[in-house]
Coordinates of C-alpha atoms in Angstrom, one line a residue:
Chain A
X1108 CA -167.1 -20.1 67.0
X1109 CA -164.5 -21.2 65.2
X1110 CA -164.3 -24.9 65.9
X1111 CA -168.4 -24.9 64.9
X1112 CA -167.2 -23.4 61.4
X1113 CA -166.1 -27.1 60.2
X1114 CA -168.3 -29.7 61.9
X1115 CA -166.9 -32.6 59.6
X1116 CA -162.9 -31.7 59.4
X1117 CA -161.3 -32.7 62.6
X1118 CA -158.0 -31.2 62.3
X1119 CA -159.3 -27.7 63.4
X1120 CA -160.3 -29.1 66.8
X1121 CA -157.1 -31.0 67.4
X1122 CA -155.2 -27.7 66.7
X1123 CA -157.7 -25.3 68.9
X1124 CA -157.5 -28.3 71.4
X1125 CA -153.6 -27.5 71.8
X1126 CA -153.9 -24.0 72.0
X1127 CA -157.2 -24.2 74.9
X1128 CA -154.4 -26.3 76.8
X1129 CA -151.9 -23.5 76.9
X1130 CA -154.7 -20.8 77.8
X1131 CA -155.6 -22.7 80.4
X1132 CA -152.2 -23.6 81.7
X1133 CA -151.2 -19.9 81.8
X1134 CA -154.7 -19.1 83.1
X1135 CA -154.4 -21.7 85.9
X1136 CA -151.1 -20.3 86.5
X1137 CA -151.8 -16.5 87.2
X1138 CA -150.2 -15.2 83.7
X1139 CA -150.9 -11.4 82.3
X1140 CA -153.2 -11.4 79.4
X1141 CA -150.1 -9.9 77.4
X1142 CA -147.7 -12.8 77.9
X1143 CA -151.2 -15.4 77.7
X1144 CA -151.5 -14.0 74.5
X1145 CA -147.7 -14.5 73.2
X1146 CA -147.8 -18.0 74.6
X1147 CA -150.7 -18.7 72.5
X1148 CA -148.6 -16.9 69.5
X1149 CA -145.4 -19.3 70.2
X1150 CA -147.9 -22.3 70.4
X1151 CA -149.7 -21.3 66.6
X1152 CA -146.3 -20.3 65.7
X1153 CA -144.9 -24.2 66.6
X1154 CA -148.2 -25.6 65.2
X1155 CA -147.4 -24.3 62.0
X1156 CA -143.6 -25.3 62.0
X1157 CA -144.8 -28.8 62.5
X1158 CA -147.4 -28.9 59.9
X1159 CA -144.4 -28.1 57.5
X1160 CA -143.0 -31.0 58.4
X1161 CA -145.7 -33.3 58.5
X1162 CA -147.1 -31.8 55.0
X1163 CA -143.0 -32.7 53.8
X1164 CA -143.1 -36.0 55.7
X1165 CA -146.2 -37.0 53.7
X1166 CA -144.6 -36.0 50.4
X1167 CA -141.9 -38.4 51.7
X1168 CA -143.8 -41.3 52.4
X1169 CA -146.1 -41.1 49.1
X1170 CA -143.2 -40.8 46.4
X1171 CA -142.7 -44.7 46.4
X1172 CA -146.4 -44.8 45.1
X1173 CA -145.9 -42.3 42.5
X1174 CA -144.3 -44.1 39.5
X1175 CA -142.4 -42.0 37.2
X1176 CA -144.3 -40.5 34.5
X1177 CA -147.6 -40.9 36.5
X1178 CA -150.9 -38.8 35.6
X1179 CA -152.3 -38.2 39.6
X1180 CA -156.0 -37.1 39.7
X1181 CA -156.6 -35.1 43.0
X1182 CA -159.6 -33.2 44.1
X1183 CA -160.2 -30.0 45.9
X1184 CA -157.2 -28.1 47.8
X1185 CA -154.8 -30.1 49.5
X1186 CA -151.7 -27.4 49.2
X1187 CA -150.1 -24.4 50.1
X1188 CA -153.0 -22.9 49.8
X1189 CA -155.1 -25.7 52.8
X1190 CA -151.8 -26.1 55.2
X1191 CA -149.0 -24.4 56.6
X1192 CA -146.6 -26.2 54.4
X1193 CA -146.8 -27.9 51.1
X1194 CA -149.9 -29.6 51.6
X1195 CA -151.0 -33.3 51.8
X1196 CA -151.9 -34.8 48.3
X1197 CA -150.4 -32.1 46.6
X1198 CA -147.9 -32.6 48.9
X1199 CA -147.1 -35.6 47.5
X1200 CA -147.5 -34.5 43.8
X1201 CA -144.8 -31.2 44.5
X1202 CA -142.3 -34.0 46.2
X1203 CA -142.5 -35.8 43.4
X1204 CA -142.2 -33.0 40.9
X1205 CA -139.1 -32.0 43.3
X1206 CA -137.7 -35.2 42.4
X1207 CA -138.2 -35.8 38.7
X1208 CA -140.8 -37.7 38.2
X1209 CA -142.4 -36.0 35.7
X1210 CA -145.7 -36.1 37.6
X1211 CA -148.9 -34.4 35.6
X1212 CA -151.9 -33.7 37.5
X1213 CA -155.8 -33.7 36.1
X1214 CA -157.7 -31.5 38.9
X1215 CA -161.1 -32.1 39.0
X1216 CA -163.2 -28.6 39.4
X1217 CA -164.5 -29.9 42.7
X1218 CA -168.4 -28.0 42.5
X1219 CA -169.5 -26.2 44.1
X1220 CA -166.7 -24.4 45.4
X1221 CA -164.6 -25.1 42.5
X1222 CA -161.2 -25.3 44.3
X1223 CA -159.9 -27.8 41.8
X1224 CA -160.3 -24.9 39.5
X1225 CA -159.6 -22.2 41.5
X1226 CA -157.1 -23.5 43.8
X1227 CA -154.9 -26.4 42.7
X1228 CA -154.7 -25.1 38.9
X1229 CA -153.6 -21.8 40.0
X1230 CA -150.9 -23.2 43.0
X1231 CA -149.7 -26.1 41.0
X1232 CA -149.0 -24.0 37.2
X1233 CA -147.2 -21.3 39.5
X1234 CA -144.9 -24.1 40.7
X1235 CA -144.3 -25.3 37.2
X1236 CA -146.3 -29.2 37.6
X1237 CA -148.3 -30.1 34.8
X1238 CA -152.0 -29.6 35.4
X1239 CA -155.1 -29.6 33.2
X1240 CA -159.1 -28.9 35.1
X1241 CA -161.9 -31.4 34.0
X1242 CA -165.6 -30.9 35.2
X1243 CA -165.7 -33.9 38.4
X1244 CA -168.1 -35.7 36.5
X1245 CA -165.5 -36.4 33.0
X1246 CA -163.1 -37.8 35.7
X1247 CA -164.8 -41.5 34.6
X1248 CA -164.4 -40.8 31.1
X1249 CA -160.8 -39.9 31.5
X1250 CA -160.0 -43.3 33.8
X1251 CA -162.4 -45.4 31.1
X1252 CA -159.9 -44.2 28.2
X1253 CA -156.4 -44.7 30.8
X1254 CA -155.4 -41.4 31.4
X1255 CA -155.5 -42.0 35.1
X1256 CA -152.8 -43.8 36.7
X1257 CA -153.9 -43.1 40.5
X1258 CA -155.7 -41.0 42.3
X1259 CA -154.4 -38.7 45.5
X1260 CA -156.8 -36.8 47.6
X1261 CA -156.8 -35.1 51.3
X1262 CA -159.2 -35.8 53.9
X1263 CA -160.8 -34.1 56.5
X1264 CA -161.2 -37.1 59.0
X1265 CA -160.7 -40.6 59.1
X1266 CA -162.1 -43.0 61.6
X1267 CA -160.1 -45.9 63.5
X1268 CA -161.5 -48.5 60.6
X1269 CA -159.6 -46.1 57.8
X1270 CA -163.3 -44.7 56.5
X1271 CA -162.1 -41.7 55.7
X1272 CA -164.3 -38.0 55.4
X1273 CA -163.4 -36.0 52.7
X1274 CA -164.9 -33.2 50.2
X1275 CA -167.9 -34.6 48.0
X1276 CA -166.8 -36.2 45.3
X1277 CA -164.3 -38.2 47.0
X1278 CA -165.9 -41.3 47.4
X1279 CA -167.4 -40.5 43.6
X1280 CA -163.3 -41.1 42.4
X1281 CA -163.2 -43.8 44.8
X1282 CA -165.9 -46.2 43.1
X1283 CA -164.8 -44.8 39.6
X1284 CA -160.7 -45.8 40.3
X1285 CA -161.6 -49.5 42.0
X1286 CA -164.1 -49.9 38.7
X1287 CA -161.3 -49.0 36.5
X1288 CA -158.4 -50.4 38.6
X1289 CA -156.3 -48.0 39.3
X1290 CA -154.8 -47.2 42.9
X1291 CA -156.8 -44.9 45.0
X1292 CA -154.7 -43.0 47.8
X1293 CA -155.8 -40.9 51.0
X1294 CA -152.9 -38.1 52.3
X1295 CA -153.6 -36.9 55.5
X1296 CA -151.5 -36.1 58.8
X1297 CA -152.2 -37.9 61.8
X1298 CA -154.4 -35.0 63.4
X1299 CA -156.8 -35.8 60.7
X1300 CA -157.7 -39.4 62.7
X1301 CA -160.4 -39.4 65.0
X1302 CA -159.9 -42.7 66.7
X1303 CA -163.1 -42.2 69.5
X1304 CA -165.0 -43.4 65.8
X1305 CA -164.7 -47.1 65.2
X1306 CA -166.0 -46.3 61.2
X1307 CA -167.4 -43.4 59.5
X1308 CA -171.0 -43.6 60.3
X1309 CA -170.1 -41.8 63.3
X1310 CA -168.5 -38.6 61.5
X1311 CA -171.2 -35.6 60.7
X1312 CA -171.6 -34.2 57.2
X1313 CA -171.7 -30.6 56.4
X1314 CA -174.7 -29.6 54.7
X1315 CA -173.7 -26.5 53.4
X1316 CA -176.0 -23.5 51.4
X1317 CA -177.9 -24.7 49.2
X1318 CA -177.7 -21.4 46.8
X1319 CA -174.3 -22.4 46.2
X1320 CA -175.5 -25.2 43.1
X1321 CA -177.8 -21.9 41.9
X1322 CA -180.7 -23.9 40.9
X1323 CA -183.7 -22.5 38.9
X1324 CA -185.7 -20.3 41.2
X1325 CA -187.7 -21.8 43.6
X1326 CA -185.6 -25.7 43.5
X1327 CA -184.0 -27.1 46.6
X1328 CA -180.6 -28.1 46.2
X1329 CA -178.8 -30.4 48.1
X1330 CA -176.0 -29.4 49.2
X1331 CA -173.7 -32.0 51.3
X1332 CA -170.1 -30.9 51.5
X1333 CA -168.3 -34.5 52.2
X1334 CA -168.6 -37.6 51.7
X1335 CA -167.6 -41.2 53.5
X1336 CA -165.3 -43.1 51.5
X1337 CA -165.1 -46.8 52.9
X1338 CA -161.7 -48.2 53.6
X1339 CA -162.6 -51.2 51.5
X1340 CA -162.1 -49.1 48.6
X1341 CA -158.8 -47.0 49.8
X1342 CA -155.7 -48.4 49.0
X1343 CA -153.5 -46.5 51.2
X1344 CA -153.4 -44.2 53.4
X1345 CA -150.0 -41.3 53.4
X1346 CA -149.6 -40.1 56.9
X1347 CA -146.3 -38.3 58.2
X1348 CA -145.8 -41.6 59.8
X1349 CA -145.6 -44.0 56.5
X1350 CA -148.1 -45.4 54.1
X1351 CA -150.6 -47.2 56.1
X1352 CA -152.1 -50.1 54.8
X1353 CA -155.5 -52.6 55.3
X1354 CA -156.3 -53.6 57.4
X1355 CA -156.6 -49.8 58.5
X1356 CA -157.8 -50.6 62.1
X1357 CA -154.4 -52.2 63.1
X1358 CA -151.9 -50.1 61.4
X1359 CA -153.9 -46.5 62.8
X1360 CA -153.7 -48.2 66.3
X1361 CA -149.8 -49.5 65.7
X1362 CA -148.8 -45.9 64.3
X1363 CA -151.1 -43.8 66.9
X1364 CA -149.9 -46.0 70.0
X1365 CA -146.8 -45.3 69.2
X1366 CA -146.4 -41.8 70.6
X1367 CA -148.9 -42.6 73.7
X1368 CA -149.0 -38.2 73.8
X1369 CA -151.4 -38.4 71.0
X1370 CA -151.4 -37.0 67.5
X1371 CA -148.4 -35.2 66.5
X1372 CA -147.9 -34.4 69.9
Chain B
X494 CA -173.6 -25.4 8.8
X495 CA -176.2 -26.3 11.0
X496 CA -175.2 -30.0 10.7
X497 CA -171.8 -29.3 12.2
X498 CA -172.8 -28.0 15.9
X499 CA -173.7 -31.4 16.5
X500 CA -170.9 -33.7 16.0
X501 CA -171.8 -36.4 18.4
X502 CA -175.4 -36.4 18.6
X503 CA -177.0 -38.2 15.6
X504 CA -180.8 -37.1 15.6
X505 CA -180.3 -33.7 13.9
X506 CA -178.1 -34.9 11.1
X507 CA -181.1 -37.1 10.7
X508 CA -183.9 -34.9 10.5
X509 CA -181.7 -32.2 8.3
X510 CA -181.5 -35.3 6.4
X511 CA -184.6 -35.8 5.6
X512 CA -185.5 -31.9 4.7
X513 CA -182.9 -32.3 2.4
X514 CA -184.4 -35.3 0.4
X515 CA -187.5 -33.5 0.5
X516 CA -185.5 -30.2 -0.6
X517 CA -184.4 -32.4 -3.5
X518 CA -187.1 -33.8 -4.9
X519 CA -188.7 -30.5 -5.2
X520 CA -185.5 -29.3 -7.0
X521 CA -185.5 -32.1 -9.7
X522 CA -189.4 -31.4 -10.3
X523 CA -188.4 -27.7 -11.0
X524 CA -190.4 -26.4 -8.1
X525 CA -190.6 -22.5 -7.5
X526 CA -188.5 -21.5 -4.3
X527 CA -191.3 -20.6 -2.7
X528 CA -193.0 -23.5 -3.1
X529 CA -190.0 -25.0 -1.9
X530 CA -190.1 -23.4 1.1
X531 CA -193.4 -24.1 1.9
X532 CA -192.9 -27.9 1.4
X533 CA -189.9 -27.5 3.6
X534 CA -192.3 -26.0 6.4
X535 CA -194.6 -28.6 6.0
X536 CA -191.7 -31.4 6.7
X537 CA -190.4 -29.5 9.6
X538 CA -194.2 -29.6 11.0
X539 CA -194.6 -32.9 10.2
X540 CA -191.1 -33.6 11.8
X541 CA -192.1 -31.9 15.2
X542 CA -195.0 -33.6 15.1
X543 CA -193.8 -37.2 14.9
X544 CA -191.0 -36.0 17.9
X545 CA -194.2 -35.0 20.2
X546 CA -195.7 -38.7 19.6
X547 CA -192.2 -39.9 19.8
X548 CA -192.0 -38.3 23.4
X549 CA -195.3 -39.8 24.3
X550 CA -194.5 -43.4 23.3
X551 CA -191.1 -43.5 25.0
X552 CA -192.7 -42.1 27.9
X553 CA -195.7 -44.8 27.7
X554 CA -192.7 -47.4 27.4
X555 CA -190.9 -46.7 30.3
X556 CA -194.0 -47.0 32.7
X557 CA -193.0 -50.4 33.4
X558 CA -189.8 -49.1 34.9
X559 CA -191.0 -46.7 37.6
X560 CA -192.1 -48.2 40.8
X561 CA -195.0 -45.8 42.5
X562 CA -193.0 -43.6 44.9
X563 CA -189.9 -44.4 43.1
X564 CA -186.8 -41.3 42.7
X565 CA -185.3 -40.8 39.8
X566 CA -182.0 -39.3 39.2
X567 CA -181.4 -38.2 35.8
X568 CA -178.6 -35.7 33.9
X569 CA -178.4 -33.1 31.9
X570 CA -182.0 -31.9 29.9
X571 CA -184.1 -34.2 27.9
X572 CA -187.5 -32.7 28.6
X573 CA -189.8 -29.9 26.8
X574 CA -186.9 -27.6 26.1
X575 CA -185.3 -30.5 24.6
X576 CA -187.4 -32.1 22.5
X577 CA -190.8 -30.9 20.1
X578 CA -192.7 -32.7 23.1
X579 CA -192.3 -34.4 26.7
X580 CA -188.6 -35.4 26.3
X581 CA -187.2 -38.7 26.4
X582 CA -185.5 -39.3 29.8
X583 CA -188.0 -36.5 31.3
X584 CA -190.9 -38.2 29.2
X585 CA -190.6 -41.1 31.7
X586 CA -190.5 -39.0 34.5
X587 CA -193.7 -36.7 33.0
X588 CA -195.4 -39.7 32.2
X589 CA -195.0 -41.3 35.5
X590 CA -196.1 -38.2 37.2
X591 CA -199.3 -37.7 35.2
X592 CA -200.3 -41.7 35.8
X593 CA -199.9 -40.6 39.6
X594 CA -196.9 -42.8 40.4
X595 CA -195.6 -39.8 42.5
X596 CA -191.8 -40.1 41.7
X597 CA -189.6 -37.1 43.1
X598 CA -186.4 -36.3 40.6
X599 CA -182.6 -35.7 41.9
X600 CA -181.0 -33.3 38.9
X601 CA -177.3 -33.1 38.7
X602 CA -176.2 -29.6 38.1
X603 CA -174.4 -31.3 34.8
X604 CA -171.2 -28.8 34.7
X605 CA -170.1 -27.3 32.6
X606 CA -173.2 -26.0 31.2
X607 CA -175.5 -26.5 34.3
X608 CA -178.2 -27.8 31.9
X609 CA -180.1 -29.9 34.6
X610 CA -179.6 -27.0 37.5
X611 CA -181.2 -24.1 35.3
X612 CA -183.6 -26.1 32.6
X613 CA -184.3 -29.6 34.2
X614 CA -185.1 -28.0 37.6
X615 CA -187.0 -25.4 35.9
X616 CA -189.5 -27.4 33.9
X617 CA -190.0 -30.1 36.7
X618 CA -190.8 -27.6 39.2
X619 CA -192.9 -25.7 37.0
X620 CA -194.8 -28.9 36.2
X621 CA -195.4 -29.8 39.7
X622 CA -192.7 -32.4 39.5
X623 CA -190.8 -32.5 43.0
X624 CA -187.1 -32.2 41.9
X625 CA -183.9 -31.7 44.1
X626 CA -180.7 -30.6 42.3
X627 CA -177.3 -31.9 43.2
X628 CA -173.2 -31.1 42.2
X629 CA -172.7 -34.3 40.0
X630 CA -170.4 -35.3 42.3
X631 CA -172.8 -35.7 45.0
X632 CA -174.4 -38.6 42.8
X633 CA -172.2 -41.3 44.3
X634 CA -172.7 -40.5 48.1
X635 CA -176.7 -40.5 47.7
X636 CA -176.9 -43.9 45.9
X637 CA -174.5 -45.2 49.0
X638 CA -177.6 -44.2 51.3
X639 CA -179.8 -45.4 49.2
X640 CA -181.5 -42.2 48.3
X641 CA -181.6 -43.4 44.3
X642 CA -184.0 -46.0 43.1
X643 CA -183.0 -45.8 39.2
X644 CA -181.1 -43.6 36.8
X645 CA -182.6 -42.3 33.4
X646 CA -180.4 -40.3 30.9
X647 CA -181.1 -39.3 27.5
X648 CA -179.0 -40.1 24.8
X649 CA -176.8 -38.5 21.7
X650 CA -176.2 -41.3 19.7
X651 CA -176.7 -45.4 20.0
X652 CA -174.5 -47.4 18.1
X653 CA -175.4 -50.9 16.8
X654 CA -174.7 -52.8 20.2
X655 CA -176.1 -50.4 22.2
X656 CA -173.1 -48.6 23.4
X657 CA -174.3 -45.0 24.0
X658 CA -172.9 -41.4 24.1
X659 CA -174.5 -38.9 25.8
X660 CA -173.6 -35.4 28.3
X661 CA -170.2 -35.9 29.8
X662 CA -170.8 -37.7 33.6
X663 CA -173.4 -40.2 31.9
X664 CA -171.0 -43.0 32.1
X665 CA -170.0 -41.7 35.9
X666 CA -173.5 -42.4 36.6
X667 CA -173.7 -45.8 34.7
X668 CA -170.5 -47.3 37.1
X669 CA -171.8 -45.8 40.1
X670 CA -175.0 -46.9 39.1
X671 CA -173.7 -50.6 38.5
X672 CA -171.3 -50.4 41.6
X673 CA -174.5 -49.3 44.2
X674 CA -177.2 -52.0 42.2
X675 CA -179.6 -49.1 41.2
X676 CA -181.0 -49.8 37.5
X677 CA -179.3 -47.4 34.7
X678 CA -181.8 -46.8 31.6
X679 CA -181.1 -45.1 28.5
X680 CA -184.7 -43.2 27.0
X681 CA -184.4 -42.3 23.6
X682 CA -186.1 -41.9 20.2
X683 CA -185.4 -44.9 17.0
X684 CA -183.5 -41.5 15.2
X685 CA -180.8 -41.7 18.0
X686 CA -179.8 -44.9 16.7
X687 CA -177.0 -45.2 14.4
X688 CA -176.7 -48.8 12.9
X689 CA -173.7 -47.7 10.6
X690 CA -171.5 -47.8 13.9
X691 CA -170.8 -51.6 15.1
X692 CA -169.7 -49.8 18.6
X693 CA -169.7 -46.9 20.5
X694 CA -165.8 -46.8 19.7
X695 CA -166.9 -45.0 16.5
X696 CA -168.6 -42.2 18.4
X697 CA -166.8 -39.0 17.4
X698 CA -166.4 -36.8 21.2
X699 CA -166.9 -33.2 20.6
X700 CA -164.1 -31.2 22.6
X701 CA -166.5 -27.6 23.7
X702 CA -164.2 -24.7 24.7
X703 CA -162.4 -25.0 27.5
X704 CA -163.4 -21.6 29.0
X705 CA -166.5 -22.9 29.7
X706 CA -164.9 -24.4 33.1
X707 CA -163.2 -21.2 33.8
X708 CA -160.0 -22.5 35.5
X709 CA -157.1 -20.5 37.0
X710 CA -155.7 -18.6 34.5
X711 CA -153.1 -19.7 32.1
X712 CA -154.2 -23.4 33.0
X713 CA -155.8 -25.4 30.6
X714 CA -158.8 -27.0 30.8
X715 CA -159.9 -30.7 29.4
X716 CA -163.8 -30.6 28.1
X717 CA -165.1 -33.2 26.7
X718 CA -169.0 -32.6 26.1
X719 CA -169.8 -36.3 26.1
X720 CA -168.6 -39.8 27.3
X721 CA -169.3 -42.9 26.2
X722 CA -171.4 -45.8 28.0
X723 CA -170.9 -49.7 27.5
X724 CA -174.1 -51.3 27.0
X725 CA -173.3 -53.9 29.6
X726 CA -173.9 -51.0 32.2
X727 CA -177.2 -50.2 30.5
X728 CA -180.3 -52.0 31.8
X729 CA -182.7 -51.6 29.3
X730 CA -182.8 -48.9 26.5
X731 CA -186.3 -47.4 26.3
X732 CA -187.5 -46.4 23.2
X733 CA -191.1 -45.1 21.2
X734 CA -190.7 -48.8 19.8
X735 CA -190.9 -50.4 23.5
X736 CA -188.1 -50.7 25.6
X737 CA -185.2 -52.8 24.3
X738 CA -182.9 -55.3 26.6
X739 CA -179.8 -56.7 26.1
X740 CA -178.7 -58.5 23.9
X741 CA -178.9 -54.8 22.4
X742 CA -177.4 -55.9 19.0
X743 CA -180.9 -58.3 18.3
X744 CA -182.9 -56.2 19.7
X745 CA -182.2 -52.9 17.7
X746 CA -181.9 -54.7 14.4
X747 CA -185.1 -56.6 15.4
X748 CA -186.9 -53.2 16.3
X749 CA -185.4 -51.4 13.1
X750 CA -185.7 -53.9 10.5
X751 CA -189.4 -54.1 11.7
X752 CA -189.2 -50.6 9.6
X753 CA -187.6 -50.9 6.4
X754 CA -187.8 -47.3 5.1
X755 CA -185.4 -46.3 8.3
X756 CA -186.1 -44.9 11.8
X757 CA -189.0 -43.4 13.0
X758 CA -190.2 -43.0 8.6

């Protein structure tokens, strides 16, 4: 039930992946339902120690692509409010807010859920950073007149060529930023990889309820939640094992054959 | 009063223009004020009138566009609730429908003010028109599966070389439109054009209140009501004079010099 709840993120199935293995282990091994069920707690409990690291790592590796002074566009929720630690893109925009950079961030509204709005104003103005909410579709606008100097967002899974599924609108900034020039950037740990896709044909996109764009009465919307962002267009990607760069294939094999356990394991 | 809701778009300071030369000449003959007013009347009819033929010819123009079976993504509302008659963009679309060219429409919402989501949607549907409405940021991802065959957008103002402001996300469409090879088109009456700017540089952008994106509170939001559009992304301008292509700057002094009392007199 709950892996069905998110078709296109992958993340969610690596996690309840890890936790099925310890069921099964204390299963297999003739444990009491009390102590399966504080093995499981311990497991969540470590899952979410290490996605505090991985959400710092990330901040980490991204600060040498966040020039001082820099105006980052994100989209959606990528923070304390979407991970156990301080996020992914935002995770890069707190660490480099933590270290003086003067960062400023335009969040797009992200329709229809309007996280940008919602979300990423309200977490980022708590924590002090900058941070002014433009309807998604003045983004171009904003990048035409330079006010952009790169673009950050999450992503909810990227195949083994670096195509990269991520919350609609995403591949919107990424056309917009390569026809304006500026840098276009992916954050994501490396449980957000799905290397059993060679591209991102192969990852399934959430069509979600239609009512949500509250059309006149008696209109269809369409109503697709992500989108496929190419790796052509991504410039890097910021994992909590460095910046990857193209050609994507390569570097995800090098970084992901590096601990033969699998992701994050 | 009146004059000054409308910064960007040019048309009404137009037509307010011309109720005031004929408020004038009937003060400088000594005319009674009601007599006045009925003259007044008379203009506005005669105004409303020329904007339904208007409709119709722009509509009649941009035939030539529409391939039978073709769909058309368009922004914002340019249709019967927009105009005295068929509308400009949505001209071409009611036009194309009526000749039996069975074209379906993709609306953007068009955030903030959901113009193509509540109105556009509205009176397509109602008109038999088959029309989908999508989050503008769900523009990019259909034209990358090829779900778009061309773009039409109204317009608030054309300066001399045919740069164009209109609803804020036009230009998004334009560069996604010229990144994915669909055709962009610009519909429009002669009164949108303003030959006393050389470019669209000149445009004034009217800033609406940033409420009207509701962010997090105590975070401030950016919103712009229009962008503004090269003409090197636009593909042909369509007009009730015939459908103009670049070089833009010939063509609209060749169409408006063609009328030396002004546009549309």
């Amino acid at each position: 039930v709950l892996q069905a709840t998110r078709p296109t993120a992958v993340n969610l199935g690596w996690a309840l992946a890890r936790l099925r293995g310890v069921w099964r282990a204390a299963c297999s091994r003739g444990a009491a339902p009390r102590d399966i069920a504080s093995l499981l707690r311990e497991a969540a409990d470590r899952l979410h120690r290490e996605d505090t690291a991985m959400c710092r790592r990330i901040g980490e590796a991204g600060l040498a692509l966040v020039p001082r002074g820099a105006t980052i566009l994100t989209h959606c929720n990528t923070g304390v409010l979407a991970t156990g630690g301080i996020g992914t893109a935002l995770g890069v925009v707190y660490t480099a807010h933590a270290m003086g950079r003067a960062v400023r961030v335009i969040a797009t509204e992200t329709r229809p859920l309007r996280q940008g709005a919602r979300l990423t104003a309200w977490e980022l103005s708590r924590a002090g950073v900058p941070v002014n909410v433009i309807a998604d579709s003045a983004a171009a606008s904003l990048m035409a007149q330079g006010e952009v100097d790169l673009v950050v967002t999450g992503a909810d899974r990227i195949a083994a060529n670096g195509d990269t599924a991520n919350k609609i609108g995403t591949y919107m900034l990424a056309v917009l930023a390569d026809a304006h020039r500026i840098p276009f950037y992916v954050a994501a740990p490396m449980s957000t990889f799905d290397p059993s896709l060679p591209d991102g044909a192969g990852i399934p996109i959430e069509r979600r309820d239609p009512a949500e764009l509250d059309a006149a009465p008696g209109v269809e919307a369409r109503n697709p939640a992500f989108d496929m962002t190419p790796a052509r267009l991504i410039g890097a990607i910021i994992t909590d094992r460095g910046v990857l760069r193209a050609p994507y294939a390569e570097a995800i094999d090098a970084v992901m054959g590096e601990h033969a356990d699998g992701p994050r394991a």
